[in-house]
Structures are given as C-alpha cells and as structure tokens.
C-alpha cells in the first residue's frame, strides 16, 4: 500500500504548508505546475503499480486510480 497523507493537490496554500501565513492564498504558477505534474504521475503510476494507492485527506482533488480514505477507514485496514 502507498498511503498519501495531507496531499490535496489543490491550488490554495494550506495552513500546514505555511503556518505563518494568515491568508491562505493561491499557490504560485510554478507550484500549481508542480502539483499538476505530481497528480499526473500518481494517475500514471496507478495504471501499472500493483500496490493500492490511498489518499487520506479530508478535502482536495480526486485523482484517478487513487482511493480517498478517512483516518478512521485507514485505521481499520492497517
């Protein structure tokens, strides 16, 4: 199993990424490009990888081939 935690791939800077930032602004164009590449890589890996790819994030984008779980669901399978 490959477990991603806190990976929402959204365009807003999260409070855990930049805790000193009061206003969670939109990520820079470069950061958005990096997140898009990471998302595409995960989608590609999910097509041939035999491991389950799980994302334990309460919000964020859906990624093809990656199953979203809650923390409770994760605790039940590990």
JSON list of C-alpha atoms in Angstrom, two decimals:
[
{"chain": "A", "resi": 1, "resn": "UNK", "atom": "CA", "xyz": [0.00, 0.00, 0.00]},
{"chain": "A", "resi": 2, "resn": "UNK", "atom": "CA", "xyz": [1.13, 3.52, -0.78]},
{"chain": "A", "resi": 3, "resn": "UNK", "atom": "CA", "xyz": [-0.50, 5.97, 1.62]},
{"chain": "A", "resi": 4, "resn": "UNK", "atom": "CA", "xyz": [-0.56, 9.70, 0.95]},
{"chain": "A", "resi": 5, "resn": "UNK", "atom": "CA", "xyz": [-1.44, 11.95, 3.87]},
{"chain": "A", "resi": 6, "resn": "UNK", "atom": "CA", "xyz": [-2.35, 15.60, 3.55]},
{"chain": "A", "resi": 7, "resn": "UNK", "atom": "CA", "xyz": [-1.98, 15.65, -0.23]},
{"chain": "A", "resi": 8, "resn": "UNK", "atom": "CA", "xyz": [-4.94, 17.61, -1.54]},
{"chain": "A", "resi": 9, "resn": "UNK", "atom": "CA", "xyz": [-3.29, 18.89, -4.78]},
{"chain": "A", "resi": 10, "resn": "UNK", "atom": "CA", "xyz": [-5.47, 21.99, -4.62]},
{"chain": "A", "resi": 11, "resn": "UNK", "atom": "CA", "xyz": [-4.38, 25.48, -5.62]},
{"chain": "A", "resi": 12, "resn": "UNK", "atom": "CA", "xyz": [-4.61, 27.09, -2.18]},
{"chain": "A", "resi": 13, "resn": "UNK", "atom": "CA", "xyz": [-1.66, 27.09, 0.18]},
{"chain": "A", "resi": 14, "resn": "UNK", "atom": "CA", "xyz": [-2.72, 25.03, 3.19]},
{"chain": "A", "resi": 15, "resn": "UNK", "atom": "CA", "xyz": [-2.32, 26.02, 6.80]},
{"chain": "A", "resi": 16, "resn": "UNK", "atom": "CA", "xyz": [0.16, 23.19, 7.39]},
{"chain": "A", "resi": 17, "resn": "UNK", "atom": "CA", "xyz": [2.34, 24.10, 4.41]},
{"chain": "A", "resi": 18, "resn": "UNK", "atom": "CA", "xyz": [2.82, 27.70, 5.51]},
{"chain": "A", "resi": 19, "resn": "UNK", "atom": "CA", "xyz": [1.65, 28.00, 9.14]},
{"chain": "A", "resi": 20, "resn": "UNK", "atom": "CA", "xyz": [2.89, 31.60, 9.45]},
{"chain": "A", "resi": 21, "resn": "UNK", "atom": "CA", "xyz": [0.74, 32.73, 6.53]},
{"chain": "A", "resi": 22, "resn": "UNK", "atom": "CA", "xyz": [-2.52, 34.23, 7.80]},
{"chain": "A", "resi": 23, "resn": "UNK", "atom": "CA", "xyz": [-4.23, 34.47, 4.42]},
{"chain": "A", "resi": 24, "resn": "UNK", "atom": "CA", "xyz": [-4.08, 31.13, 2.62]},
{"chain": "A", "resi": 25, "resn": "UNK", "atom": "CA", "xyz": [-3.54, 32.50, -0.86]},
{"chain": "A", "resi": 26, "resn": "UNK", "atom": "CA", "xyz": [-3.48, 30.83, -4.23]},
{"chain": "A", "resi": 27, "resn": "UNK", "atom": "CA", "xyz": [-0.25, 28.97, -4.99]},
{"chain": "A", "resi": 28, "resn": "UNK", "atom": "CA", "xyz": [2.17, 30.42, -7.50]},
{"chain": "A", "resi": 29, "resn": "UNK", "atom": "CA", "xyz": [2.01, 29.28, -11.14]},
{"chain": "A", "resi": 30, "resn": "UNK", "atom": "CA", "xyz": [5.17, 27.21, -10.59]},
{"chain": "A", "resi": 31, "resn": "UNK", "atom": "CA", "xyz": [3.70, 25.49, -7.52]},
{"chain": "A", "resi": 32, "resn": "UNK", "atom": "CA", "xyz": [0.46, 24.74, -9.43]},
{"chain": "A", "resi": 33, "resn": "UNK", "atom": "CA", "xyz": [2.53, 23.24, -12.28]},
{"chain": "A", "resi": 34, "resn": "UNK", "atom": "CA", "xyz": [4.42, 21.02, -9.81]},
{"chain": "A", "resi": 35, "resn": "UNK", "atom": "CA", "xyz": [1.16, 19.86, -8.22]},
{"chain": "A", "resi": 36, "resn": "UNK", "atom": "CA", "xyz": [-0.29, 19.05, -11.65]},
{"chain": "A", "resi": 37, "resn": "UNK", "atom": "CA", "xyz": [2.81, 17.01, -12.54]},
{"chain": "A", "resi": 38, "resn": "UNK", "atom": "CA", "xyz": [2.55, 15.13, -9.22]},
{"chain": "A", "resi": 39, "resn": "UNK", "atom": "CA", "xyz": [-1.13, 14.42, -9.89]},
{"chain": "A", "resi": 40, "resn": "UNK", "atom": "CA", "xyz": [-0.40, 13.13, -13.41]},
{"chain": "A", "resi": 41, "resn": "UNK", "atom": "CA", "xyz": [2.44, 10.95, -12.08]},
{"chain": "A", "resi": 42, "resn": "UNK", "atom": "CA", "xyz": [0.13, 9.37, -9.50]},
{"chain": "A", "resi": 43, "resn": "UNK", "atom": "CA", "xyz": [-2.51, 8.72, -12.15]},
{"chain": "A", "resi": 44, "resn": "UNK", "atom": "CA", "xyz": [0.12, 7.11, -14.40]},
{"chain": "A", "resi": 45, "resn": "UNK", "atom": "CA", "xyz": [1.60, 5.01, -11.58]},
{"chain": "A", "resi": 46, "resn": "UNK", "atom": "CA", "xyz": [-1.88, 3.78, -10.63]},
{"chain": "A", "resi": 47, "resn": "UNK", "atom": "CA", "xyz": [-2.29, 2.23, -14.09]},
{"chain": "A", "resi": 48, "resn": "UNK", "atom": "CA", "xyz": [0.60, -0.23, -13.69]},
{"chain": "A", "resi": 49, "resn": "UNK", "atom": "CA", "xyz": [1.51, -0.34, -9.99]},
{"chain": "A", "resi": 50, "resn": "UNK", "atom": "CA", "xyz": [0.20, -3.38, -8.18]},
{"chain": "A", "resi": 51, "resn": "UNK", "atom": "CA", "xyz": [0.07, -1.51, -4.85]},
{"chain": "A", "resi": 52, "resn": "UNK", "atom": "CA", "xyz": [-3.07, 0.20, -3.60]},
{"chain": "A", "resi": 53, "resn": "UNK", "atom": "CA", "xyz": [-2.60, 3.97, -3.62]},
{"chain": "A", "resi": 54, "resn": "UNK", "atom": "CA", "xyz": [-4.58, 5.59, -0.83]},
{"chain": "A", "resi": 55, "resn": "UNK", "atom": "CA", "xyz": [-5.02, 9.28, -0.07]},
{"chain": "A", "resi": 56, "resn": "UNK", "atom": "CA", "xyz": [-6.00, 10.15, 3.49]},
{"chain": "A", "resi": 57, "resn": "UNK", "atom": "CA", "xyz": [-7.02, 13.77, 3.02]},
{"chain": "A", "resi": 58, "resn": "UNK", "atom": "CA", "xyz": [-10.24, 15.37, 4.19]},
{"chain": "A", "resi": 59, "resn": "UNK", "atom": "CA", "xyz": [-10.51, 17.60, 1.12]},
{"chain": "A", "resi": 60, "resn": "UNK", "atom": "CA", "xyz": [-8.85, 18.07, -2.21]},
{"chain": "A", "resi": 61, "resn": "UNK", "atom": "CA", "xyz": [-8.98, 16.83, -5.74]},
{"chain": "A", "resi": 62, "resn": "UNK", "atom": "CA", "xyz": [-9.97, 13.37, -6.82]},
{"chain": "A", "resi": 63, "resn": "UNK", "atom": "CA", "xyz": [-7.09, 11.57, -8.51]},
{"chain": "A", "resi": 64, "resn": "UNK", "atom": "CA", "xyz": [-7.87, 8.81, -10.98]},
{"chain": "A", "resi": 65, "resn": "UNK", "atom": "CA", "xyz": [-6.69, 5.47, -9.60]},
{"chain": "A", "resi": 66, "resn": "UNK", "atom": "CA", "xyz": [-6.14, 6.82, -6.08]},
{"chain": "A", "resi": 67, "resn": "UNK", "atom": "CA", "xyz": [-8.70, 5.89, -3.44]},
{"chain": "A", "resi": 68, "resn": "UNK", "atom": "CA", "xyz": [-9.66, 8.53, -0.84]},
{"chain": "A", "resi": 69, "resn": "UNK", "atom": "CA", "xyz": [-10.00, 7.34, 2.74]},
{"chain": "A", "resi": 70, "resn": "UNK", "atom": "CA", "xyz": [-10.84, 8.90, 6.06]},
{"chain": "A", "resi": 71, "resn": "UNK", "atom": "CA", "xyz": [-8.47, 8.47, 9.01]},
{"chain": "A", "resi": 72, "resn": "UNK", "atom": "CA", "xyz": [-10.98, 6.06, 10.54]},
{"chain": "A", "resi": 73, "resn": "UNK", "atom": "CA", "xyz": [-11.07, 3.92, 7.36]},
{"chain": "A", "resi": 74, "resn": "UNK", "atom": "CA", "xyz": [-7.26, 3.87, 7.29]},
{"chain": "A", "resi": 75, "resn": "UNK", "atom": "CA", "xyz": [-7.06, 2.72, 10.91]},
{"chain": "A", "resi": 76, "resn": "UNK", "atom": "CA", "xyz": [-9.38, -0.17, 10.07]},
{"chain": "A", "resi": 77, "resn": "UNK", "atom": "CA", "xyz": [-7.15, -1.54, 7.29]},
{"chain": "A", "resi": 78, "resn": "UNK", "atom": "CA", "xyz": [-3.69, -1.16, 8.83]}
]
